[in-house]
Structures are given as structure tokens and as C-alpha cells.
Tab-separated table of C-alpha atoms (C1' of nucleotides) in Angstrom:
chain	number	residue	atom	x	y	z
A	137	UNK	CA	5.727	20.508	10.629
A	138	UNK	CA	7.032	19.264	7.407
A	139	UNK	CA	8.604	22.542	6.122
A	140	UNK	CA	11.754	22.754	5.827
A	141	UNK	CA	13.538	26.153	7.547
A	142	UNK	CA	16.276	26.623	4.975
A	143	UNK	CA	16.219	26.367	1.031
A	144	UNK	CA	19.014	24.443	0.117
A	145	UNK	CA	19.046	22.733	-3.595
A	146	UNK	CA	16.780	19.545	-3.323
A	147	UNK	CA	16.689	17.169	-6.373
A	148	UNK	CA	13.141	14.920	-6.817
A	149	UNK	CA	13.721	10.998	-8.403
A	150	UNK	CA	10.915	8.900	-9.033
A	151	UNK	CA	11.407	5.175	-7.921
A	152	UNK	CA	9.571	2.996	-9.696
A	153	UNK	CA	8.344	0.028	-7.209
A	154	UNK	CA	5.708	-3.237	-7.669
A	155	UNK	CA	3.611	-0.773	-5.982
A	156	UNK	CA	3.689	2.289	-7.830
A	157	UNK	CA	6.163	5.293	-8.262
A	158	UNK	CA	7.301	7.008	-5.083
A	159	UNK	CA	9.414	10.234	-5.049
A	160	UNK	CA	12.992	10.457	-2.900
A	161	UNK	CA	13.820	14.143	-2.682
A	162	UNK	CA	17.699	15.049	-2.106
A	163	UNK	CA	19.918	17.506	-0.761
A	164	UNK	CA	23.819	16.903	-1.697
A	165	UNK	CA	24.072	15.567	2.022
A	166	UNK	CA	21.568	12.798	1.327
A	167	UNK	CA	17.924	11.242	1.519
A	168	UNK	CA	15.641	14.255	3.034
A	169	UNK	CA	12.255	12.359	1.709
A	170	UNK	CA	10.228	9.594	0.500
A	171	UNK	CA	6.467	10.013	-0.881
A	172	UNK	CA	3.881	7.340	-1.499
A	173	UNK	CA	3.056	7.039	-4.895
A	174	UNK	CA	0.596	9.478	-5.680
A	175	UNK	CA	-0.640	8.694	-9.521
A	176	UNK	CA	1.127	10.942	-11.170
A	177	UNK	CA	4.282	10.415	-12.581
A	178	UNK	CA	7.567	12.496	-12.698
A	179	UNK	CA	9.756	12.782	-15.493
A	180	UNK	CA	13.281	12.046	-14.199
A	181	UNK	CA	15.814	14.869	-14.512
A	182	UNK	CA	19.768	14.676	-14.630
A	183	UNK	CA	21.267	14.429	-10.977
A	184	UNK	CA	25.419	14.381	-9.880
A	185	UNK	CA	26.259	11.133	-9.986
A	186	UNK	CA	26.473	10.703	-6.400
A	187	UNK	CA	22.478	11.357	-5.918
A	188	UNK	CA	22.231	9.166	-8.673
A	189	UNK	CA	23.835	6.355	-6.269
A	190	UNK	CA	21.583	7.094	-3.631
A	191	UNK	CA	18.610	6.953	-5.875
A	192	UNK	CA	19.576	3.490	-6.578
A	193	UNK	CA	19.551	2.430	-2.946
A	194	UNK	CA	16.767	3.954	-2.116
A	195	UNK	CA	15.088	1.868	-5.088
A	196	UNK	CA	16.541	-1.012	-3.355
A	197	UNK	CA	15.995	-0.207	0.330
A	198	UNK	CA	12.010	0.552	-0.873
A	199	UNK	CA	12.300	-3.275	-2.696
A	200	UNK	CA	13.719	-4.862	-0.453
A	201	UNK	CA	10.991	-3.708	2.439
A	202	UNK	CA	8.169	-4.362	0.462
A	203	UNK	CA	8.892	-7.874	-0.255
A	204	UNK	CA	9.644	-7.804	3.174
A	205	UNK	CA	12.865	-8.428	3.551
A	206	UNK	CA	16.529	-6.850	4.925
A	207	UNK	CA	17.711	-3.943	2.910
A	208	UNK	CA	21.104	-4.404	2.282
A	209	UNK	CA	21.921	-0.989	2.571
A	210	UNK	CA	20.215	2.581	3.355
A	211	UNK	CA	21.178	5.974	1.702
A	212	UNK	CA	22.258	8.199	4.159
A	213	UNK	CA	19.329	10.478	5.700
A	214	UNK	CA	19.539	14.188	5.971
A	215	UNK	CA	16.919	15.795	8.346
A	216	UNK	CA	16.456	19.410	7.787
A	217	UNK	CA	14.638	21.412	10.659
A	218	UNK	CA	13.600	18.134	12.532
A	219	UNK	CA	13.552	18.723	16.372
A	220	UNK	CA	15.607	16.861	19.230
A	221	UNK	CA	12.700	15.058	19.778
A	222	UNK	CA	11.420	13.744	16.348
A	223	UNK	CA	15.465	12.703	15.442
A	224	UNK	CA	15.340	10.754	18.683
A	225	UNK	CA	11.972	9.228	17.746
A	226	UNK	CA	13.175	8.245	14.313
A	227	UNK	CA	16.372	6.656	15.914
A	228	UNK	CA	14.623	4.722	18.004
A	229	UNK	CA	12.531	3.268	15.163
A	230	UNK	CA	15.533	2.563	12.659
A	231	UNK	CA	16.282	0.868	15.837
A	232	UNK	CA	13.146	-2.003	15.412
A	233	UNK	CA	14.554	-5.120	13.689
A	234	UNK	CA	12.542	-6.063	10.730
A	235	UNK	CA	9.659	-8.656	11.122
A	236	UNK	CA	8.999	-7.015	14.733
A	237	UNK	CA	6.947	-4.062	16.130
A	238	UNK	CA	6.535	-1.555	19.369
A	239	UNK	CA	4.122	0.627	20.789
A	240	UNK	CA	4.062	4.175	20.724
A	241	UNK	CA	4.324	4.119	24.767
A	242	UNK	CA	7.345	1.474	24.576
A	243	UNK	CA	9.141	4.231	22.135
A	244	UNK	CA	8.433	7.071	24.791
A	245	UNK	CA	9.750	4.424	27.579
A	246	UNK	CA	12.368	4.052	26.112
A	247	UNK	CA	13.423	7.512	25.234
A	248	UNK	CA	12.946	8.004	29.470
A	249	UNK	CA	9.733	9.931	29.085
A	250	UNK	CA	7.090	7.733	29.918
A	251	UNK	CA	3.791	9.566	29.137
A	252	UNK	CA	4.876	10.694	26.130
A	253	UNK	CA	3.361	8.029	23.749
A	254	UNK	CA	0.831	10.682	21.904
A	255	UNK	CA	3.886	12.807	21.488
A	256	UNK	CA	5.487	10.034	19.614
A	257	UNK	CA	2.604	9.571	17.628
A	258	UNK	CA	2.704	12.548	16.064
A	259	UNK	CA	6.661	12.467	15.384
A	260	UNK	CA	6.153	9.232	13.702
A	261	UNK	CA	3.561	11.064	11.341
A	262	UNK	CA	5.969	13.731	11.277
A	263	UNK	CA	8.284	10.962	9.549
A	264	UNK	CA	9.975	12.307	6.261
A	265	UNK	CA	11.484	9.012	5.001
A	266	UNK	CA	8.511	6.181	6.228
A	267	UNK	CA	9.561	2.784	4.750
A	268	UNK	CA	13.251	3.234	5.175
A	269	UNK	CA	12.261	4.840	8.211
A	270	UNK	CA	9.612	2.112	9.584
A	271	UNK	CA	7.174	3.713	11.416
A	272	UNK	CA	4.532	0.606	9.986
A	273	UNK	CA	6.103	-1.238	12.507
A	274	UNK	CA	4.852	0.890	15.553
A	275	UNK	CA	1.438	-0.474	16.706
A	276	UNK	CA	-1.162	1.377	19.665
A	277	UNK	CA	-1.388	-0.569	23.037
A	278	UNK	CA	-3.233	-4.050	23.135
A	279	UNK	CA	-1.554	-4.792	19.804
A	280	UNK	CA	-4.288	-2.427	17.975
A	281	UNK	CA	-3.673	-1.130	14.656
A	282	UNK	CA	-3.157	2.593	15.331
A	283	UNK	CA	-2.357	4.991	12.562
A	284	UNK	CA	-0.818	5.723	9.458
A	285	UNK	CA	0.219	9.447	7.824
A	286	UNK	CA	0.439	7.159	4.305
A	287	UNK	CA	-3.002	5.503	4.903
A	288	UNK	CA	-3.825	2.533	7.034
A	289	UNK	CA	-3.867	0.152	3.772
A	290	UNK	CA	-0.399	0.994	3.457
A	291	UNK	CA	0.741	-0.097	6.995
A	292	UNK	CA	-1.647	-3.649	6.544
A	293	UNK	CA	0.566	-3.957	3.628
A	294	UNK	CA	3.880	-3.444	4.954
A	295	UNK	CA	3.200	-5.446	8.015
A	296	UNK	CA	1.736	-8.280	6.307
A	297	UNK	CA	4.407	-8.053	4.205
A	298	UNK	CA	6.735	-8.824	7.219
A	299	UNK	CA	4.746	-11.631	8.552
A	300	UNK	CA	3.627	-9.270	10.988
A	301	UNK	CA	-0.286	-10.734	11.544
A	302	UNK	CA	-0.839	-10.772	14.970
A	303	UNK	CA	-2.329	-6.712	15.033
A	304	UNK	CA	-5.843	-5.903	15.864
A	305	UNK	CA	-7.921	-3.783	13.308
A	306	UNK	CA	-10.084	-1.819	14.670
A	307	UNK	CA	-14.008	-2.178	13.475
A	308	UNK	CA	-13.812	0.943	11.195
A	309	UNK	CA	-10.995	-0.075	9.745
A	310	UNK	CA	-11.731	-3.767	8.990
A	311	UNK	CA	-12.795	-3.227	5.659
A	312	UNK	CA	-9.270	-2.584	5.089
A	313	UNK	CA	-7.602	-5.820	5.874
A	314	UNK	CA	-6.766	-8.525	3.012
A	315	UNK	CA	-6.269	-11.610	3.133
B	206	DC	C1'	-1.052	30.484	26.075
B	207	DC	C1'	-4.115	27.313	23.516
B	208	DA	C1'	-5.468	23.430	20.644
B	209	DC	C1'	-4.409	19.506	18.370
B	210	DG	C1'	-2.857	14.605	17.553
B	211	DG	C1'	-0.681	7.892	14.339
B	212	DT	C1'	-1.796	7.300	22.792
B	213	DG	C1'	-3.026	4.791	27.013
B	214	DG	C1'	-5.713	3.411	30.726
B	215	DT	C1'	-10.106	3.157	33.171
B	216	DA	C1'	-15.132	2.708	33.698
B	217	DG	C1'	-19.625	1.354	32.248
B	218	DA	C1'	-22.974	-0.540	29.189
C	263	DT	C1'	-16.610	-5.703	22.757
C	264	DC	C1'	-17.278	-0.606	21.987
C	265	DT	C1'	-18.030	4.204	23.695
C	266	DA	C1'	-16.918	8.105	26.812
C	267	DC	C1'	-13.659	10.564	29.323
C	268	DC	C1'	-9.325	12.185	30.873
C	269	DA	C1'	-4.283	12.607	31.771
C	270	DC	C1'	-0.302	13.033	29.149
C	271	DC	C1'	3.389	15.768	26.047
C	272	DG	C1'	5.691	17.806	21.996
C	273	DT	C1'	4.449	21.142	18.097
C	274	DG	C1'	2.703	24.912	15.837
C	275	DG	C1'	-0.242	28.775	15.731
DNA sequence: CCACGGTGGTAGA
DNA sequence: TCTACCACCGTGG
């Protein structure tokens, strides 16, 4: 699922945010993935000065989302060992404008297979890069909260921090909303 | 094959 | 509203 099929030289920065230290991992073709911060922290080792440039727009693609606004500019992705199916998934959700949202089912729709909207589900938890990649912004039917690979306070966050308010919690998940 | 999800839609209480 | 149930489909075992 999120193994990689090949072992080609991956470098791990820690980017410090306003909400914690998350960890961009890199190949020398680009951005292969983004971790929530998990506590721990990770001494920073020497990268080519070209990773070193996409480790400084990452930091500012992660900034810019969590205030909640327009990144000026991504890092290029790499996806190693993704299917057809999950790159199409991801494209379609690069594809959602800021400040906005879709349903799993509108994503399968609009890939032309209707009926797949579980099968999206699970390639949006499948997503290596979330943030930069914003899967927050894909909500269950009936504007209900749905889930969340990074944890569901995570996606309250992100939305909130969009303006997004208008999504329904679900009772066991109430607890999780803040003002 | 089979089983499992970040679903969706319906039915009933 | 919330629960129960089922069809759906891509992935991985």
C-alpha cells in the first residue's frame, strides 16, 4: 500500500510548521512524502542543494495551507509504485480549488466510474503527500465529515482553516470539533 | 479468490 | 436523527 517497489536514495527533512514538525522525504526527482508531525524530532542532515530548494517549498506550500491560504508554488511530486488509479485520484484532487470541497462519489464521477466512491476512499488514504495533496477537502455524501488517514482533528483543522464550516460531524466524532 | 475500506443510498425505528 | 444492511470497486493478501 504505502511501500515503495524500488529502493532508490530517499533523503528525510523536517519542516518545522505552527503546528509541529512534519517530515518531506525525497528522491532526486522530487517530493515522494509528507508525515504529520509525530513528536519526535529529526536532526536535519546535509541534502544537494536542489532538495534543499524543494525543502523550502514544501515549508512554504505546508504554511501557506495551514493558514489557509494559496501556495505560491508546489515542489514537484514523485510517486513511486502508485497505481493508474490512485495517480488519477490524486490528480483529480490537486484539481479542487482551495476554500472548496467534493465527495468521494463526485471524484469517482468524475473519473467515469461512478460506483467507485469507496475505491476512492481508500486512494485518498493511500495519499503520500496529504496537505499539498488535499485530500481534507474531500467530504462523504450529505456534506458529512468522512475520514482522515492523519486523524479527523487534522481535517477539522485544515478545513476550518479554509473557511470550510458548512461539514457535518458525525456524533462520535463531535467531541472533536473546535470552535 | 477473498476480505477489507476515508462510500452511498435505502429502510425502519 | 441514528442504526442496519447491501451494492459497489480497487488493493493486497
Amino acid at each position: 500500500m504505502h511501500q515503495y517497489t524500488t529502493n532508490m536514495p530517499t533523503w528525510r527533512v523536517p519542516i518545522p510548521t505552527s503546528k509541529g514538525e512534519f517530515i518531506a522525504t525525497f528522491s532526486n526527482e522530487g517530493l515522494t512524502s509528507v508525515s504529520f508531525p509525530m513528536g519526535e524530532e529529526l536532526s536535519p542532515t546535509a541534502v544537494s542543494p536542489r532538495i534543499a530548494a524543494w525543502a523550502k517549498l514544501t515549508k512554504a506550500a505546508l504554511d501557506a495551507i495551514i493558514a489557509g491560504k494559496e501556495p505560491a508554488q508546489l515542489p514537484p511530486f514523485m510517486f513511486e509504485g502508485a497505481t493508474e488509479f490512485q495517480k488519477a485520484v490524486w490528480a483529480q484532487l490537486t484539481a479542487i480549488p482551495l476554500g472548496r470541497t467534493r465527495s468521494y462519489g463526485e471524484i469517482a464521477e468524475t473519473l467515469g466510474k461512478p460506483g467507485a466512491a469507496r475505491a476512492v476512499g481508500a486512494a485518498c488514504g493511500a495519499n503520500p503527500i496529504p496537505v499539498l495533496i488535499p485530500c481534507h477537502r474531500v467530504l462523504a455524501s450529505n456534506r458529512k465529515l468522512g475520514g482522515f488517514s492523519g486523524g479527523l482533528d487534522w481535517k477539522i483543522d485544515l478545513l476550518k482553516a479554509e473557511g470550510i464550516r458548512d461539514f457535518r460531524s458525525s456524533a462520535a466524532s463531535d467531541m472533536l470539533a473546535l470552535a
